[in-house]
Tab-separated table of C-alpha atoms in Angstrom:
chain	number	residue	atom	x	y	z
A	1	MET	CA	-43.013	35.454	-19.476
A	2	GLU	CA	-45.401	35.411	-22.855
A	3	ARG	CA	-48.985	36.005	-22.162
A	4	ARG	CA	-52.023	34.719	-23.852
A	5	VAL	CA	-54.098	37.378	-25.820
A	6	VAL	CA	-57.787	37.106	-26.135
A	7	ILE	CA	-60.390	39.291	-27.780
A	8	THR	CA	-63.143	40.417	-25.603
A	9	GLY	CA	-64.784	43.068	-27.596
A	10	LEU	CA	-65.636	43.954	-31.138
A	11	GLY	CA	-66.874	46.804	-33.182
A	12	ALA	CA	-67.748	47.090	-36.994
A	13	VAL	CA	-69.200	49.675	-39.358
A	14	SER	CA	-69.106	48.210	-43.152
A	15	PRO	CA	-71.209	48.160	-46.377
A	16	ILE	CA	-72.781	45.184	-45.139
A	17	GLY	CA	-73.812	46.610	-41.557
A	18	ASN	CA	-73.280	49.126	-38.885
A	19	SER	CA	-73.183	46.624	-36.161
A	20	VAL	CA	-71.312	43.537	-35.116
A	21	GLU	CA	-74.740	41.453	-35.272
A	22	GLU	CA	-75.440	43.037	-38.739
A	23	ASN	CA	-71.882	41.985	-39.958
A	24	LEU	CA	-72.698	38.631	-38.750
A	25	ASN	CA	-75.596	38.114	-40.217
A	26	GLY	CA	-74.143	39.582	-43.605
A	27	ILE	CA	-71.478	36.982	-43.745
A	28	LYS	CA	-73.245	34.004	-42.591
A	29	ASN	CA	-76.101	34.966	-45.303
A	30	GLY	CA	-74.066	36.144	-48.210
A	31	VAL	CA	-75.394	39.702	-48.172
A	32	CYS	CA	-73.895	41.855	-50.980
A	33	GLY	CA	-72.849	45.247	-49.670
A	34	ILE	CA	-71.920	46.522	-53.012
A	35	ALA	CA	-73.961	48.731	-55.143
A	36	GLU	CA	-74.171	51.768	-56.981
A	37	PRO	CA	-73.097	54.730	-54.943
A	38	LEU	CA	-75.519	56.630	-52.756
A	39	ASP	CA	-73.472	59.680	-52.048
A	40	GLU	CA	-74.022	62.535	-54.989
A	41	LYS	CA	-70.248	63.495	-54.409
A	42	LEU	CA	-69.227	60.220	-56.281
A	43	ALA	CA	-71.395	61.382	-59.567
A	44	GLY	CA	-69.040	60.989	-62.362
A	45	ILE	CA	-66.548	58.582	-60.943
A	46	PRO	CA	-65.279	55.618	-63.606
A	47	ILE	CA	-66.769	52.938	-61.933
A	48	LYS	CA	-70.553	51.938	-61.426
A	49	PHE	CA	-70.199	50.031	-58.127
A	50	VAL	CA	-68.640	50.818	-54.525
A	51	GLY	CA	-69.203	49.393	-51.151
A	52	GLU	CA	-70.645	52.274	-49.150
A	53	VAL	CA	-71.471	52.582	-45.475
A	54	LYS	CA	-75.091	52.885	-45.723
A	55	ASN	CA	-77.934	54.250	-43.056
A	56	LEU	CA	-75.287	54.873	-40.597
A	57	ASN	CA	-76.816	57.367	-37.865
A	58	MET	CA	-73.503	58.788	-36.660
A	59	GLU	CA	-75.501	61.027	-34.184
A	60	GLU	CA	-76.185	57.892	-32.258
A	61	TYR	CA	-72.561	57.779	-31.343
A	62	LEU	CA	-70.891	61.527	-31.804
A	63	GLU	CA	-71.610	65.049	-31.252
A	64	LYS	CA	-72.823	67.005	-34.144
A	65	ARG	CA	-69.683	68.955	-33.719
A	66	ASP	CA	-67.443	66.011	-33.672
A	67	ILE	CA	-68.832	64.610	-37.009
A	68	ARG	CA	-68.130	68.149	-38.575
A	69	PHE	CA	-64.436	68.546	-37.530
A	70	SER	CA	-63.297	64.868	-37.895
A	71	ALA	CA	-62.777	63.025	-41.344
A	72	ARG	CA	-65.289	60.202	-42.126
A	73	PHE	CA	-62.727	57.294	-41.502
A	74	CYS	CA	-62.193	58.710	-38.156
A	75	ASN	CA	-65.686	58.869	-37.375
A	76	PHE	CA	-66.234	55.326	-38.229
A	77	ALA	CA	-63.238	54.072	-36.064
A	78	ARG	CA	-64.635	55.752	-33.400
A	79	ILE	CA	-68.174	54.408	-33.819
A	80	ALA	CA	-66.510	50.864	-34.211
A	81	ALA	CA	-64.283	51.538	-30.974
A	82	LYS	CA	-67.281	52.607	-28.820
A	83	GLN	CA	-69.143	49.513	-30.077
A	84	ALA	CA	-66.110	47.492	-29.294
A	85	PHE	CA	-65.445	49.139	-26.068
A	86	ALA	CA	-69.128	48.814	-24.853
A	87	ASP	CA	-69.117	45.310	-25.585
A	88	SER	CA	-65.964	44.398	-23.764
A	89	LYS	CA	-67.447	45.830	-20.528
A	90	LEU	CA	-64.317	47.479	-19.680
A	91	THR	CA	-66.200	50.463	-19.381
A	92	ASP	CA	-66.943	49.112	-15.785
A	93	TYR	CA	-63.441	47.645	-14.941
A	94	ASP	CA	-60.761	49.812	-13.486
A	95	PHE	CA	-57.855	48.334	-15.874
A	96	ASN	CA	-54.362	50.095	-16.154
A	97	ARG	CA	-55.055	52.892	-18.642
A	98	ASN	CA	-51.384	53.913	-18.482
A	99	GLU	CA	-50.452	50.262	-19.554
A	100	SER	CA	-52.944	50.236	-22.288
A	101	GLY	CA	-52.930	51.563	-25.991
A	102	VAL	CA	-54.733	52.473	-29.070
A	103	MET	CA	-53.567	51.390	-32.339
A	104	ILE	CA	-55.936	52.126	-35.386
A	105	SER	CA	-54.478	52.299	-39.055
A	106	SER	CA	-55.590	53.615	-42.238
A	107	SER	CA	-54.971	53.781	-45.664
A	108	ILE	CA	-55.865	56.700	-47.116
A	109	GLY	CA	-56.918	58.692	-43.460
A	110	GLY	CA	-58.892	61.844	-44.302
A	111	GLY	CA	-58.318	61.917	-48.209
A	112	ASP	CA	-61.987	62.887	-48.310
A	113	THR	CA	-61.290	66.065	-46.107
A	114	LEU	CA	-58.153	66.849	-48.367
A	115	GLU	CA	-60.469	67.206	-51.257
A	116	ASP	CA	-63.365	68.780	-49.966
A	117	SER	CA	-61.308	71.427	-48.113
A	118	ILE	CA	-59.375	72.421	-51.438
A	119	LYS	CA	-62.666	72.107	-53.386
A	120	ASN	CA	-64.691	74.286	-50.963
A	121	ASP	CA	-61.677	76.581	-50.284
A	122	ARG	CA	-62.198	75.718	-46.491
A	123	ILE	CA	-58.597	75.001	-45.270
A	124	GLY	CA	-59.130	75.680	-41.346
A	125	PRO	CA	-57.315	74.603	-38.232
A	126	TYR	CA	-59.148	71.557	-38.351
A	127	PHE	CA	-57.369	70.309	-41.797
A	128	ILE	CA	-54.382	69.043	-40.622
A	129	PRO	CA	-55.648	67.332	-37.313
A	130	GLN	CA	-58.620	65.927	-39.312
A	131	SER	CA	-56.974	64.532	-42.349
A	132	ALA	CA	-53.644	62.857	-40.546
A	133	ILE	CA	-53.783	59.092	-40.274
A	134	HIS	CA	-53.048	59.146	-36.498
A	135	ALA	CA	-56.335	61.087	-35.749
A	136	ALA	CA	-58.502	58.117	-35.107
A	137	SER	CA	-56.004	56.458	-32.695
A	138	ALA	CA	-55.671	60.102	-30.767
A	139	MET	CA	-59.605	60.522	-30.687
A	140	ILE	CA	-60.062	56.895	-29.307
A	141	ALA	CA	-57.875	57.460	-26.636
A	142	MET	CA	-59.262	60.601	-25.505
A	143	ASP	CA	-62.593	59.008	-25.807
A	144	PHE	CA	-61.746	56.251	-23.029
A	145	LYS	CA	-58.547	57.990	-21.492
A	146	ILE	CA	-56.131	55.488	-22.621
A	147	HIS	CA	-52.490	56.848	-21.995
A	148	GLY	CA	-50.234	54.060	-23.008
A	149	CYS	CA	-48.920	53.853	-26.900
A	150	ASN	CA	-50.873	55.193	-29.396
A	151	PHE	CA	-50.098	55.240	-32.998
A	152	ALA	CA	-51.136	54.174	-36.188
A	153	SER	CA	-49.898	51.365	-38.313
A	154	VAL	CA	-49.543	52.408	-41.862
A	155	SER	CA	-48.891	49.471	-44.343
A	156	ALA	CA	-51.453	50.001	-47.106
A	157	CYS	CA	-53.881	47.445	-47.330
A	158	THR	CA	-52.262	45.303	-44.436
A	159	GLY	CA	-52.525	48.219	-41.924
A	160	GLY	CA	-55.578	46.761	-40.030
A	161	ALA	CA	-54.180	43.334	-39.757
A	162	SER	CA	-50.795	44.901	-38.870
A	163	ALA	CA	-52.651	46.601	-36.188
A	164	VAL	CA	-53.843	43.846	-34.684
A	165	GLY	CA	-50.959	41.850	-35.049
A	166	GLU	CA	-48.719	44.269	-33.576
A	167	ALA	CA	-51.172	44.968	-30.710
A	168	TYR	CA	-51.331	41.451	-30.000
A	169	LEU	CA	-47.367	41.404	-29.646
A	170	LYS	CA	-47.641	43.991	-27.139
A	171	ILE	CA	-49.661	42.098	-24.988
A	172	LYS	CA	-47.919	39.107	-25.679
A	173	TYR	CA	-44.531	40.252	-24.388
A	174	GLY	CA	-45.930	42.329	-21.277
A	175	LEU	CA	-45.766	45.583	-22.792
A	176	ALA	CA	-49.507	46.420	-22.817
A	177	ASP	CA	-52.675	44.876	-20.832
A	178	VAL	CA	-55.159	45.753	-23.089
A	179	MET	CA	-54.932	47.118	-26.801
A	180	ILE	CA	-57.768	49.017	-28.855
A	181	ALA	CA	-56.729	47.816	-32.446
A	182	GLY	CA	-58.236	47.963	-35.665
A	183	ALA	CA	-58.618	50.271	-38.685
A	184	ALA	CA	-60.794	52.571	-40.628
A	185	ASP	CA	-60.948	53.895	-44.114
A	186	SER	CA	-63.312	55.922	-46.320
A	187	ALA	CA	-61.642	56.446	-49.451
A	188	LEU	CA	-64.558	56.900	-51.765
A	189	ASN	CA	-63.791	60.118	-52.928
A	190	ALA	CA	-63.098	61.076	-56.443
A	191	SER	CA	-59.414	61.535	-56.159
A	192	THR	CA	-58.730	58.275	-54.407
A	193	ILE	CA	-61.356	56.012	-56.986
A	194	ASN	CA	-59.763	57.781	-60.063
A	195	GLY	CA	-56.045	56.898	-58.672
A	196	PHE	CA	-57.262	53.343	-58.293
A	197	ALA	CA	-58.678	53.512	-61.613
A	198	ALA	CA	-55.776	54.699	-63.323
A	199	MET	CA	-53.857	51.884	-62.008
A	200	ARG	CA	-56.638	49.665	-63.797
A	201	ALA	CA	-57.173	48.027	-60.256
A	202	LEU	CA	-60.946	48.422	-60.301
A	203	TYR	CA	-63.924	46.504	-61.598
A	204	ASN	CA	-65.270	49.187	-64.020
A	205	GLY	CA	-68.160	46.724	-65.479
A	206	ASP	CA	-72.034	47.362	-64.986
A	207	ASP	CA	-72.999	43.922	-63.816
A	208	VAL	CA	-73.085	44.099	-59.767
A	209	SER	CA	-73.023	40.229	-59.427
A	210	ARG	CA	-69.789	40.206	-61.364
A	211	ALA	CA	-68.175	43.233	-59.685
A	212	SER	CA	-66.312	41.527	-56.621
A	213	ILE	CA	-65.603	38.025	-57.265
A	214	PRO	CA	-62.176	36.987	-56.132
A	215	PHE	CA	-60.588	33.695	-57.291
A	216	ASP	CA	-63.267	33.599	-60.288
A	217	SER	CA	-61.972	33.309	-63.643
A	218	GLU	CA	-63.669	36.221	-64.808
A	219	ARG	CA	-62.249	38.497	-62.079
A	220	LYS	CA	-61.512	42.120	-63.208
A	221	GLY	CA	-60.522	44.330	-60.576
A	222	PHE	CA	-61.376	45.080	-56.859
A	223	VAL	CA	-64.871	47.224	-55.532
A	224	PRO	CA	-63.347	49.887	-53.243
A	225	GLY	CA	-65.186	50.244	-50.004
A	226	GLU	CA	-65.408	51.871	-46.790
A	227	GLY	CA	-65.933	51.053	-43.051
A	228	ALA	CA	-64.162	50.552	-39.914
A	229	ALA	CA	-63.586	47.558	-37.487
A	230	VAL	CA	-62.010	47.684	-33.942
A	231	LEU	CA	-61.018	44.662	-31.479
A	232	ILE	CA	-60.211	44.898	-28.087
A	233	LEU	CA	-57.629	42.677	-27.469
A	234	GLU	CA	-56.520	41.860	-23.993
A	235	ASP	CA	-54.279	39.864	-21.380
A	236	MET	CA	-56.044	36.462	-21.207
A	237	GLU	CA	-55.509	36.549	-17.399
A	238	GLN	CA	-57.145	39.574	-16.847
A	239	ALA	CA	-60.026	39.075	-19.192
A	240	LEU	CA	-60.719	35.914	-17.030
A	241	LYS	CA	-60.055	37.444	-13.906
A	242	ARG	CA	-62.858	40.303	-14.790
A	243	GLY	CA	-65.122	37.389	-16.315
A	244	ALA	CA	-64.863	39.062	-19.913
A	245	HIS	CA	-66.701	37.120	-22.771
A	246	ILE	CA	-63.955	35.817	-24.853
A	247	TYR	CA	-64.920	35.667	-28.637
A	248	ALA	CA	-61.048	34.040	-29.792
A	249	GLU	CA	-57.498	33.814	-29.120
A	250	VAL	CA	-54.925	35.876	-31.088
A	251	VAL	CA	-52.013	33.109	-31.661
A	252	GLY	CA	-50.061	33.907	-34.429
A	253	TYR	CA	-48.768	36.948	-36.546
A	254	GLY	CA	-46.484	36.851	-39.640
A	255	SER	CA	-45.214	40.023	-41.597
A	256	THR	CA	-43.010	40.017	-44.581
A	257	CYS	CA	-42.319	42.108	-47.482
A	258	ASP	CA	-41.819	41.236	-51.086
A	259	ALA	CA	-39.332	43.842	-51.610
A	260	PHE	CA	-40.212	43.877	-55.271
A	261	HIS	CA	-42.692	46.498	-56.884
A	262	GLN	CA	-44.487	49.547	-55.845
A	263	THR	CA	-48.172	47.846	-56.131
A	264	ALA	CA	-47.995	44.393	-57.973
A	265	PRO	CA	-47.393	41.497	-55.709
A	266	ALA	CA	-44.299	39.131	-56.322
A	267	SER	CA	-46.245	36.752	-58.653
A	268	ASP	CA	-44.452	33.530	-57.149
A	269	GLY	CA	-46.000	34.444	-53.545
A	270	VAL	CA	-42.849	33.437	-51.872
A	271	TYR	CA	-43.111	36.230	-49.325
A	272	SER	CA	-46.706	36.214	-48.907
A	273	ALA	CA	-46.020	32.438	-48.092
A	274	LEU	CA	-43.418	33.512	-45.569
A	275	ALA	CA	-45.721	35.472	-43.784
A	276	MET	CA	-48.316	32.587	-43.572
A	277	GLU	CA	-45.531	30.297	-42.289
A	278	LYS	CA	-44.257	32.847	-39.867
A	279	ALA	CA	-47.730	33.116	-38.572
A	280	ILE	CA	-48.197	29.406	-37.959
A	281	ARG	CA	-44.926	29.176	-36.414
A	282	ASP	CA	-45.714	31.956	-33.896
A	283	ALA	CA	-49.118	29.995	-33.293
A	284	GLY	CA	-46.999	26.630	-32.512
A	285	ILE	CA	-49.134	24.543	-34.779
A	286	LYS	CA	-48.941	22.271	-37.771
A	287	ILE	CA	-49.978	23.686	-40.847
A	288	THR	CA	-52.872	21.296	-41.185
A	289	ASP	CA	-54.215	22.546	-37.935
A	290	ILE	CA	-55.442	25.621	-40.138
A	291	ASP	CA	-58.954	24.792	-40.744
A	292	TYR	CA	-59.973	28.257	-42.440
A	293	ILE	CA	-58.554	30.830	-44.311
A	294	ASN	CA	-60.026	34.252	-44.687
A	295	ALA	CA	-58.123	35.192	-47.867
A	296	HIS	CA	-57.151	38.713	-48.970
A	297	GLY	CA	-58.766	37.677	-52.004
A	298	THR	CA	-59.289	41.144	-53.791
A	299	GLY	CA	-60.484	39.913	-56.857
A	300	THR	CA	-57.471	41.455	-58.921
A	301	LYS	CA	-56.220	38.927	-61.355
A	302	LEU	CA	-52.504	39.251	-59.971
A	303	ASN	CA	-53.342	39.303	-56.252
A	304	ASP	CA	-55.880	35.985	-56.132
A	305	SER	CA	-53.414	34.071	-58.619
A	306	ALA	CA	-50.111	35.198	-56.031
A	307	GLU	CA	-52.314	34.062	-53.143
A	308	CYS	CA	-53.140	30.732	-54.347
A	309	LYS	CA	-49.681	29.985	-55.289
A	310	ALA	CA	-48.779	31.368	-51.926
A	311	ILE	CA	-51.285	28.846	-50.262
A	312	LYS	CA	-49.843	26.074	-52.229
A	313	ASN	CA	-46.146	27.162	-51.284
A	314	VAL	CA	-47.357	26.755	-47.489
A	315	PHE	CA	-49.740	23.873	-47.446
A	316	ARG	CA	-47.996	21.803	-50.242
A	317	GLU	CA	-49.676	18.710	-51.079
A	318	ASP	CA	-52.230	19.610	-48.337
A	319	TYR	CA	-53.254	22.772	-50.183
A	320	ARG	CA	-56.834	21.893	-50.183
A	321	HIS	CA	-56.897	21.261	-46.769
A	322	PRO	CA	-58.011	24.519	-45.467
A	323	TYR	CA	-61.163	25.922	-46.622
A	324	VAL	CA	-60.643	29.510	-48.270
A	325	SER	CA	-63.333	32.042	-48.607
A	326	SER	CA	-63.204	36.044	-49.563
A	327	THR	CA	-65.484	38.134	-47.575
A	328	LYS	CA	-64.509	40.985	-49.766
A	329	SER	CA	-66.943	39.242	-52.439
A	330	MET	CA	-69.611	40.865	-49.979
A	331	THR	CA	-68.100	43.878	-48.343
A	332	GLY	CA	-65.848	45.058	-51.408
A	333	HIS	CA	-61.910	46.149	-50.512
A	334	LEU	CA	-62.266	48.193	-46.954
A	335	LEU	CA	-58.307	48.979	-47.886
A	336	ALA	CA	-56.445	49.070	-44.392
A	337	ALA	CA	-59.769	48.483	-42.850
A	338	GLY	CA	-60.346	45.164	-44.704
A	339	GLY	CA	-57.753	43.520	-42.652
A	340	ALA	CA	-59.330	44.484	-39.373
A	341	ILE	CA	-62.925	43.781	-40.465
A	342	GLU	CA	-61.585	40.191	-41.756
A	343	ALA	CA	-59.993	39.800	-38.382
A	344	LEU	CA	-63.316	40.526	-36.788
A	345	TYR	CA	-64.801	37.952	-39.327
A	346	SER	CA	-62.263	35.369	-38.489
A	347	ALA	CA	-63.061	35.505	-34.564
A	348	LEU	CA	-66.906	35.600	-35.156
A	349	SER	CA	-66.475	32.213	-37.540
A	350	LEU	CA	-64.583	30.464	-34.846
A	351	GLU	CA	-67.208	31.646	-32.027
A	352	HIS	CA	-70.228	30.567	-33.977
A	353	GLY	CA	-68.809	27.584	-36.091
A	354	PHE	CA	-69.024	28.478	-39.625
A	355	ILE	CA	-67.152	29.656	-42.970
A	356	PRO	CA	-68.465	32.378	-44.734
A	357	PRO	CA	-69.167	32.188	-48.584
A	358	THR	CA	-67.385	33.699	-51.365
A	359	ILE	CA	-70.576	34.892	-53.129
A	360	ASN	CA	-71.348	35.406	-56.809
A	361	VAL	CA	-68.224	33.074	-57.785
A	362	ILE	CA	-69.278	30.875	-60.896
A	363	THR	CA	-66.227	29.310	-62.327
A	364	THR	CA	-63.042	29.169	-60.040
A	365	ASP	CA	-59.923	30.181	-62.132
A	366	GLU	CA	-57.551	27.199	-62.938
A	367	GLU	CA	-54.819	28.781	-61.421
A	368	CYS	CA	-56.879	29.249	-57.980
A	369	ASP	CA	-57.843	25.534	-57.243
A	370	ILE	CA	-58.004	26.029	-53.731
A	371	ASN	CA	-60.706	24.914	-51.625
A	372	LEU	CA	-62.874	27.812	-52.036
A	373	VAL	CA	-66.097	28.029	-50.232
A	374	LYS	CA	-68.682	29.494	-53.052
A	375	GLY	CA	-72.153	30.913	-52.808
A	376	LYS	CA	-73.220	29.415	-49.115
A	377	ARG	CA	-71.422	29.412	-45.766
A	378	ILE	CA	-70.506	25.744	-44.428
A	379	GLU	CA	-71.488	24.827	-40.830
A	380	LYS	CA	-68.390	23.902	-39.344
A	381	ASP	CA	-66.744	23.904	-36.070
A	382	LEU	CA	-63.395	25.286	-36.524
A	383	ARG	CA	-60.445	25.480	-34.158
A	384	TYR	CA	-57.684	27.694	-36.201
A	385	VAL	CA	-58.303	30.405	-38.397
A	386	MET	CA	-55.801	32.340	-40.711
A	387	SER	CA	-56.527	35.755	-42.124
A	388	ASN	CA	-54.252	37.272	-44.896
A	389	SER	CA	-53.688	40.746	-45.929
A	390	PHE	CA	-51.519	41.985	-48.765
A	391	GLY	CA	-50.869	45.632	-49.586
A	392	PHE	CA	-49.324	47.655	-52.202
A	393	GLY	CA	-45.943	47.897	-51.820
A	394	GLY	CA	-45.526	44.341	-51.302
A	395	GLN	CA	-46.651	44.168	-47.660
A	396	ASN	CA	-47.835	40.672	-46.538
A	397	VAL	CA	-49.408	40.048	-43.026
A	398	SER	CA	-50.995	36.903	-41.867
A	399	LEU	CA	-52.988	36.338	-38.556
A	400	VAL	CA	-53.901	33.322	-36.817
A	401	PHE	CA	-56.877	32.955	-34.430
A	402	ARG	CA	-58.030	30.063	-32.180
A	403	LYS	CA	-61.358	28.995	-30.656
A	404	TYR	CA	-61.490	29.952	-27.059
A	405	GLU	CA	-61.837	26.613	-25.052
B	1	MET	CA	-75.034	93.872	-34.399
B	2	TYR	CA	-71.611	91.916	-34.095
B	3	LEU	CA	-73.292	89.745	-31.410
B	4	GLU	CA	-76.243	88.496	-33.598
B	5	THR	CA	-73.730	87.751	-36.467
B	6	LEU	CA	-71.579	85.815	-33.814
B	7	LYS	CA	-74.530	83.941	-32.532
B	8	LYS	CA	-75.303	82.883	-36.000
B	9	ILE	CA	-71.654	82.015	-36.761
B	10	ILE	CA	-71.361	79.823	-33.600
B	11	ASN	CA	-74.571	78.251	-33.950
B	12	GLU	CA	-73.783	77.185	-37.606
B	13	GLU	CA	-70.319	75.983	-37.228
B	14	PHE	CA	-70.463	74.702	-33.809
B	15	PHE	CA	-74.282	73.681	-33.137
B	16	VAL	CA	-74.492	75.925	-29.914
B	17	GLU	CA	-77.919	77.225	-29.592
B	18	GLU	CA	-77.998	81.057	-30.160
B	19	ASP	CA	-80.002	82.083	-27.046
B	20	LYS	CA	-77.201	80.193	-24.944
B	21	ILE	CA	-74.864	82.907	-26.477
B	22	THR	CA	-74.267	86.244	-24.697
B	23	GLU	CA	-71.623	88.759	-24.521
B	24	ASP	CA	-70.175	87.253	-21.363
B	25	SER	CA	-70.213	83.443	-22.601
B	26	LEU	CA	-66.535	82.102	-21.958
B	27	LEU	CA	-65.668	80.612	-25.321
B	28	LYS	CA	-64.421	77.431	-23.706
B	29	ASP	CA	-66.151	76.895	-20.464
B	30	ASP	CA	-69.826	77.913	-21.831
B	31	LEU	CA	-69.830	77.098	-25.518
B	32	GLY	CA	-67.399	74.177	-25.616
B	33	ILE	CA	-65.058	76.434	-28.339
B	34	ASP	CA	-61.512	75.011	-27.225
B	35	SER	CA	-58.245	76.671	-28.599
B	36	LEU	CA	-58.562	74.874	-31.966
B	37	ALA	CA	-62.164	75.766	-32.333
B	38	SER	CA	-61.495	79.263	-31.530
B	39	MET	CA	-58.915	79.623	-34.224
B	40	GLN	CA	-62.132	78.140	-36.818
B	41	LEU	CA	-64.310	80.977	-35.197
B	42	ILE	CA	-61.469	83.319	-36.047
B	43	LEU	CA	-61.098	82.379	-39.607
B	44	ASP	CA	-65.035	82.601	-40.255
B	45	VAL	CA	-64.929	85.951	-38.605
B	46	GLU	CA	-61.724	87.114	-40.863
B	47	LYS	CA	-64.293	86.072	-43.683
B	48	GLU	CA	-67.201	87.374	-42.661
B	49	TYR	CA	-65.870	91.053	-41.995
B	50	ASN	CA	-62.811	90.981	-44.639
B	51	ILE	CA	-60.390	91.472	-41.667
B	52	HIS	CA	-57.072	90.053	-40.819
B	53	VAL	CA	-56.479	89.031	-36.845
B	54	GLU	CA	-53.023	88.685	-35.719
B	55	ASN	CA	-52.004	85.305	-34.276
B	56	GLU	CA	-51.358	87.175	-30.729
B	57	ASP	CA	-54.986	88.454	-30.848
B	58	VAL	CA	-56.101	85.123	-31.461
B	59	MET	CA	-54.539	83.860	-28.539
B	60	SER	CA	-55.856	86.444	-25.828
B	61	ILE	CA	-59.557	85.733	-26.744
B	62	GLU	CA	-61.640	84.365	-23.904
B	63	THR	CA	-65.031	85.666	-24.322
B	64	VAL	CA	-67.851	86.611	-26.833
B	65	ALA	CA	-67.026	90.185	-25.926
B	66	ASP	CA	-63.452	89.881	-26.721
B	67	VAL	CA	-64.190	88.558	-30.353
B	68	ILE	CA	-66.660	91.628	-30.550
B	69	LYS	CA	-64.078	93.998	-29.328
B	70	LEU	CA	-61.676	92.474	-31.837
B	71	ILE	CA	-64.056	92.874	-34.799
B	72	ASP	CA	-64.799	96.275	-33.628
B	73	LYS	CA	-61.288	97.335	-33.466
B	74	LYS	CA	-60.102	95.651	-37.132
B	75	VAL	CA	-63.323	97.086	-38.717
B	76	LYS	CA	-62.700	100.603	-37.888
B	77	GLY	CA	-59.059	99.847	-38.732
B	78	GLU	CA	-57.332	100.687	-35.801
B	79	ALA	CA	-53.900	98.960	-35.548
């Protein structure tokens, strides 16, 4: 028997805020989290702007020793998970911890640990457990004594969306009661930024208002960001029984691969379209039921035009029916954590009835004549929201969320 | 002498207050230094005293006094 899956807790740390409330205010009001880096370690990187997590007091959530011996992405993940778990109120409920799991993705994991350890000649016993991508899932399981399945879905920038999608399947098919799902990334270190810059993937200009402008005709690349988002997914029956607050329902998940190139998306958008179609089919709805698409929308030439083609492939003559926006215009690209935080933003959009804007876009690219929400949010009661995530390697993931009624 | 240095290392590395550290302190139960952390401690000690500690010696350490004995033995060049 298939079960319904609902979101009962949220946690977030991002360039636009260190709580769900701050993130909600941020995406409602078009707050830009992109700025010149504050971290001195980033002096000398070949770009001017990043999406940095700012003013986060980790000691509010974690012991000093934990902070020292964990990678930054892992600390972000644990903080977001602590927020989400407290928000879900599962702390006070005796759920089946043996039949619940944790799935936290990351794209780069402890890349900063790797770089710092080598630079400072400090490769100690924490080096491996600290830099490995599974570390966040393992630490979160320890924090909440969750003994069921535990792993990281690793699939570049679709990782966070995959984590939410795979966790949803676990609950839907009765393999888990609660899943702590999401992603964390902190790839703001010289090696990773230089790597992305060498791929000519980043905006390297000097106008912050033109740095992350998805779907704009003048877009020149993405702005790397950092952060984490964690969602508590739960069997709806259990959530209702314990009187949990339900943000939204997860109803569709589609996953495909272009099988085309190590980094470039297939320009025809056929398989990213297929991911969307699969998610819509899984949700059991018509394409025109989708009210809003939280796009992958990175601000690179290739991604945005391929995504628009894919949207046109799916929606055909109705391609201007769904509103589309890219919250990366505000946060920058959080890599794997992007898919997780955009799932969280999708849930917030449904709950609060609005479409977040794509800020700083002046002229929409001719190729991108989708129904782009620019500048300011639109207040609108939404029923179905789709979130797209695509990754280097051709991974495509689409998720569909429904307003909980 | 070793105790004072160890107190400093443990404080700086693991944020344990120095006045809570005595020779009798159990690394794990009193100071929260588990198996992984004790390997970090030994690494710090190796660097501080320019000594090499064998794997089997790391496994047998339970108290601060054990670490002091180990340092003493290695510094004096005993096998």
